[in-house]
RNA sequence: GCCCCCAUCGUCUAGUGGCCUAGGAUACUGGCCUCUCACGCCAGAGACACGGGUUCGAAUCCCGUUGGGGGCGCCA
């Protein structure tokens, strides 16, 4: 097989969201699985809506996900001459013609046809006029009215369109810029793209693109139309329906590993396996395992995947992602080893990095933020003397030895006639300020004797 | 309106004519574990959209219906 080349061609008119990211992922995985090349290309021929800002955010999102492109990014806006050359060729070969119909006129015709219950299509008014290029004239491709248009989709098999489905469509606007249909074909052709993997909303565009390939007299690439990602409500996932950008998930404390994994499982499966690393996906990804029906995005399950990776990824790989969430604290005062141990102790208890940061903030705070209500409840006339006694005992304890501490506390509770449960809550508040924390004896160990003593004293003051 | 795609638990999926009394995950319910919160473990409930064919046999193949999604731009 020739070398596989895939591409991801976002238009920089918005941030990268889950749907786009999944398309990028599948293209990336397919290319990497076959030792091929993955190209990034920005389709920015719509100068009105394209923004530099989005180019930047899409790139950052892909980088964060680890979907690194081997070539590009290309910009269609920088390749206008190329499109014009190809268009000129089609015009000179009589395969395309100039059209002088105004937008307003076409709009009217479309309305009229629609009212008659007909398919809105260009009626070929300028087809035989043999107009030369000129201002206000768009270039249309000549389309046969008799032949069915057939193509073989890698996932769905043969797809047939009746000839009347495609009219003489525009390939070059009257301002000389190419339309999407034309630009994609020329780009994919000149960039050597072998496999076009894209959302199935493009199925209906494919016939038009096929006709361009045909007119050009070149071989077709392979097409694979993957199902779209729908919102939880089953409606199309789109920016207007509040689809969040990938970068927003980053800010909410999602791990790229989780995003990748969840996205891969939307519309793709590998037996009963649920969890995959990027490396594993590259190894196992095959197009024939892609589902054909659209998948709904389920925030709940997405969170679960994040929780899974939070508790299974090596702590060294979590730390860099966690650091931005800890920026309010002087974490540079703590060793990496210390931070890793803390991560280890809370990773099973949280679902996002944000939650993780909140859960361990007490390690870094000079002044604890107490849950006042809980403090009142658990640090009372009954427990205060006990805490005082504990402070005395602290000197002779080895906080490094968790097991020993636990034995000591169990004994202490028994002797004092309180349940460890109740004593533990009082201590938890005193040491962390909260009612929920990592295991107490671990907290003491990591805090160290000095801080434990200080915090206990402060709590009973 | 016309055209195209799709159809298994709520959701993501396994399943490619007999292994299906339909498996897993998640969410849900109950229990166990337990210093809090979690994790974990055990158990439960939960689906082949419907109707016709084909076949000895259909979740799996064919047709229709219904439902969902998409497209019909000098947007991408």
Short mmCIF file of C-alpha atoms in Angstrom, two decimals, chain A residues 40-231:
data_model
loop_
_atom_site.label_atom_id
_atom_site.label_comp_id
_atom_site.label_asym_id
_atom_site.label_seq_id
_atom_site.Cartn_x
_atom_site.Cartn_y
_atom_site.Cartn_z
CA UNK A 40 -3.02 20.08 9.50
CA UNK A 41 -4.64 22.53 7.15
CA UNK A 42 -6.72 25.60 7.89
CA UNK A 43 -9.62 26.19 5.56
CA UNK A 44 -9.81 29.91 5.82
CA UNK A 45 -11.19 30.96 2.47
CA UNK A 46 -14.11 32.56 4.27
CA UNK A 47 -12.24 35.70 5.22
CA UNK A 48 -15.24 37.13 6.99
CA UNK A 49 -15.46 34.49 9.66
CA UNK A 50 -11.92 33.20 9.89
CA UNK A 51 -9.91 34.53 12.81
CA UNK A 52 -6.26 34.31 13.77
CA UNK A 53 -7.34 33.74 17.33
CA UNK A 54 -9.03 30.48 16.37
CA UNK A 55 -6.04 29.27 14.39
CA UNK A 56 -4.06 29.69 17.54
CA UNK A 57 -6.54 28.04 19.87
CA UNK A 58 -7.08 25.08 17.55
CA UNK A 59 -3.34 24.52 17.36
CA UNK A 60 -2.99 24.73 21.11
CA UNK A 61 -5.84 22.30 21.62
CA UNK A 62 -4.34 19.74 19.26
CA UNK A 63 -0.96 20.08 20.89
CA UNK A 64 -2.43 19.67 24.31
CA UNK A 65 -4.18 16.50 23.17
CA UNK A 66 -0.94 15.24 21.73
CA UNK A 67 -2.28 15.08 18.19
CA UNK A 68 0.81 16.50 16.58
CA UNK A 69 0.76 17.06 12.86
CA UNK A 70 3.62 15.99 10.63
CA UNK A 71 3.07 18.65 8.04
CA UNK A 72 1.55 22.10 7.95
CA UNK A 73 -0.30 23.94 9.07
CA UNK A 74 -1.25 24.99 5.57
CA UNK A 75 -3.55 27.91 4.96
CA UNK A 76 -5.88 27.97 2.04
CA UNK A 77 -5.71 31.72 2.01
CA UNK A 78 -2.07 31.42 0.99
CA UNK A 79 -2.77 29.07 -1.87
CA UNK A 80 -5.19 31.09 -3.94
CA UNK A 81 -3.01 31.12 -7.03
CA UNK A 82 -2.89 27.36 -7.04
CA UNK A 83 -6.66 27.05 -7.05
CA UNK A 84 -6.89 29.62 -9.80
CA UNK A 85 -4.45 27.70 -11.94
CA UNK A 86 -6.46 24.52 -11.67
CA UNK A 87 -9.66 26.41 -12.29
CA UNK A 88 -8.19 28.01 -15.36
CA UNK A 89 -7.32 24.60 -16.67
CA UNK A 90 -10.88 23.39 -16.31
CA UNK A 91 -12.16 26.52 -17.99
CA UNK A 92 -9.78 26.16 -20.91
CA UNK A 93 -10.71 22.53 -21.34
CA UNK A 94 -14.36 23.53 -21.53
CA UNK A 95 -15.20 21.71 -18.31
CA UNK A 96 -16.17 24.88 -16.53
CA UNK A 97 -17.84 28.11 -17.62
CA UNK A 98 -18.39 31.60 -16.34
CA UNK A 99 -21.74 32.62 -15.01
CA UNK A 100 -23.04 36.15 -14.74
CA UNK A 101 -26.18 35.47 -12.76
CA UNK A 102 -26.45 37.73 -9.74
CA UNK A 103 -26.89 36.42 -6.23
CA UNK A 104 -30.27 38.10 -6.03
CA UNK A 105 -31.44 36.47 -9.22
CA UNK A 106 -30.28 33.04 -8.10
CA UNK A 107 -31.98 33.53 -4.78
CA UNK A 108 -35.27 34.21 -6.57
CA UNK A 109 -34.96 31.19 -8.81
CA UNK A 110 -34.21 29.01 -5.83
CA UNK A 111 -37.29 30.23 -4.06
CA UNK A 112 -39.43 29.66 -7.12
CA UNK A 113 -38.21 26.10 -7.56
CA UNK A 114 -38.71 25.34 -3.91
CA UNK A 115 -42.28 26.59 -4.10
CA UNK A 116 -42.97 24.26 -6.98
CA UNK A 117 -41.73 21.43 -4.79
CA UNK A 118 -38.62 21.02 -6.86
CA UNK A 119 -35.06 20.63 -5.75
CA UNK A 120 -33.36 24.02 -5.73
CA UNK A 121 -30.62 23.84 -8.30
CA UNK A 122 -28.88 26.03 -10.83
CA UNK A 123 -30.66 25.76 -14.13
CA UNK A 124 -27.66 26.23 -16.35
CA UNK A 125 -28.65 29.60 -17.73
CA UNK A 126 -25.11 30.67 -18.61
CA UNK A 127 -23.94 27.27 -19.63
CA UNK A 128 -23.92 27.91 -23.35
CA UNK A 129 -23.14 31.62 -23.23
CA UNK A 130 -19.41 31.03 -23.52
CA UNK A 131 -18.67 34.03 -21.34
CA UNK A 132 -15.06 35.03 -20.83
CA UNK A 133 -13.86 35.70 -17.32
CA UNK A 134 -14.86 39.11 -16.06
CA UNK A 135 -15.87 41.05 -13.00
CA UNK A 136 -18.92 39.74 -11.24
CA UNK A 137 -18.60 36.35 -12.94
CA UNK A 138 -18.23 33.11 -11.03
CA UNK A 139 -16.83 29.93 -12.51
CA UNK A 140 -19.15 26.94 -12.56
CA UNK A 141 -18.28 23.36 -13.30
CA UNK A 142 -20.30 21.56 -15.97
CA UNK A 143 -22.09 18.57 -14.55
CA UNK A 144 -23.62 15.75 -16.55
CA UNK A 145 -27.37 15.50 -16.16
CA UNK A 146 -27.57 11.84 -16.93
CA UNK A 147 -25.02 9.96 -14.94
CA UNK A 148 -25.54 8.67 -11.45
CA UNK A 149 -22.77 9.53 -9.11
CA UNK A 150 -21.40 6.58 -7.25
CA UNK A 151 -18.65 6.26 -4.75
CA UNK A 152 -17.36 3.62 -2.44
CA UNK A 153 -17.21 4.63 1.19
CA UNK A 154 -14.69 2.66 3.22
CA UNK A 155 -17.21 2.22 6.01
CA UNK A 156 -20.57 2.18 4.28
CA UNK A 157 -19.90 0.63 0.94
CA UNK A 158 -21.49 1.93 -2.21
CA UNK A 159 -23.33 5.24 -2.01
CA UNK A 160 -25.36 6.32 -5.03
CA UNK A 161 -26.72 9.74 -5.88
CA UNK A 162 -29.21 10.37 -8.65
CA UNK A 163 -27.86 12.71 -11.37
CA UNK A 164 -30.31 15.50 -10.61
CA UNK A 165 -28.79 15.82 -7.15
CA UNK A 166 -25.87 17.83 -8.39
CA UNK A 167 -26.11 20.97 -10.47
CA UNK A 168 -23.48 23.15 -12.12
CA UNK A 169 -21.97 24.43 -8.91
CA UNK A 170 -19.54 27.26 -8.40
CA UNK A 171 -15.86 26.48 -7.97
CA UNK A 172 -14.49 30.01 -8.17
CA UNK A 173 -16.40 32.94 -6.73
CA UNK A 174 -16.73 36.13 -8.65
CA UNK A 175 -13.93 37.58 -6.53
CA UNK A 176 -11.64 34.83 -7.73
CA UNK A 177 -11.48 32.89 -4.47
CA UNK A 178 -12.26 29.17 -4.53
CA UNK A 179 -15.29 27.68 -2.85
CA UNK A 180 -14.83 25.03 -0.22
CA UNK A 181 -15.62 22.18 -2.58
CA UNK A 182 -12.94 23.17 -5.00
CA UNK A 183 -10.28 24.12 -2.49
CA UNK A 184 -10.53 20.82 -0.59
CA UNK A 185 -10.13 18.79 -3.73
CA UNK A 186 -7.15 20.75 -4.99
CA UNK A 187 -5.56 20.64 -1.55
CA UNK A 188 -6.11 16.96 -0.98
CA UNK A 189 -4.84 16.28 -4.47
CA UNK A 190 -1.71 18.39 -4.23
CA UNK A 191 -0.93 17.36 -0.68
CA UNK A 192 -1.14 13.71 -1.62
CA UNK A 193 -3.93 12.90 0.82
CA UNK A 194 -4.82 9.24 0.42
CA UNK A 195 -7.60 8.86 2.96
CA UNK A 196 -10.28 11.38 3.68
CA UNK A 197 -11.80 10.65 7.05
CA UNK A 198 -14.48 13.14 7.98
CA UNK A 199 -17.92 13.52 9.51
CA UNK A 200 -20.83 11.99 7.68
CA UNK A 201 -22.32 15.44 7.26
CA UNK A 202 -19.94 15.55 4.32
CA UNK A 203 -21.48 12.60 2.52
CA UNK A 204 -23.74 14.87 0.53
CA UNK A 205 -20.76 16.99 -0.49
CA UNK A 206 -18.84 14.06 -1.80
CA UNK A 207 -20.55 13.83 -5.20
CA UNK A 208 -19.51 17.38 -5.99
CA UNK A 209 -15.95 16.67 -5.04
CA UNK A 210 -16.00 13.48 -7.06
CA UNK A 211 -17.00 15.45 -10.11
CA UNK A 212 -14.06 17.77 -9.65
CA UNK A 213 -11.64 14.85 -9.41
CA UNK A 214 -13.21 13.45 -12.54
CA UNK A 215 -12.99 16.72 -14.45
CA UNK A 216 -9.36 16.94 -13.44
CA UNK A 217 -8.83 13.40 -14.65
CA UNK A 218 -7.09 12.23 -11.50
CA UNK A 219 -7.45 9.23 -9.19
CA UNK A 220 -9.80 9.38 -6.25
CA UNK A 221 -8.66 9.21 -2.66
CA UNK A 222 -10.40 6.82 -0.28
CA UNK A 223 -13.35 8.21 1.62
CA UNK A 224 -14.48 7.18 5.09
CA UNK A 225 -17.41 9.03 6.60
CA UNK A 226 -17.55 8.66 10.32
CA UNK A 227 -20.71 9.33 12.31
CA UNK A 228 -21.06 12.67 13.97
CA UNK A 229 -20.98 13.35 17.67
CA UNK A 230 -24.33 14.47 19.01
CA UNK A 231 -25.07 16.43 22.17
#
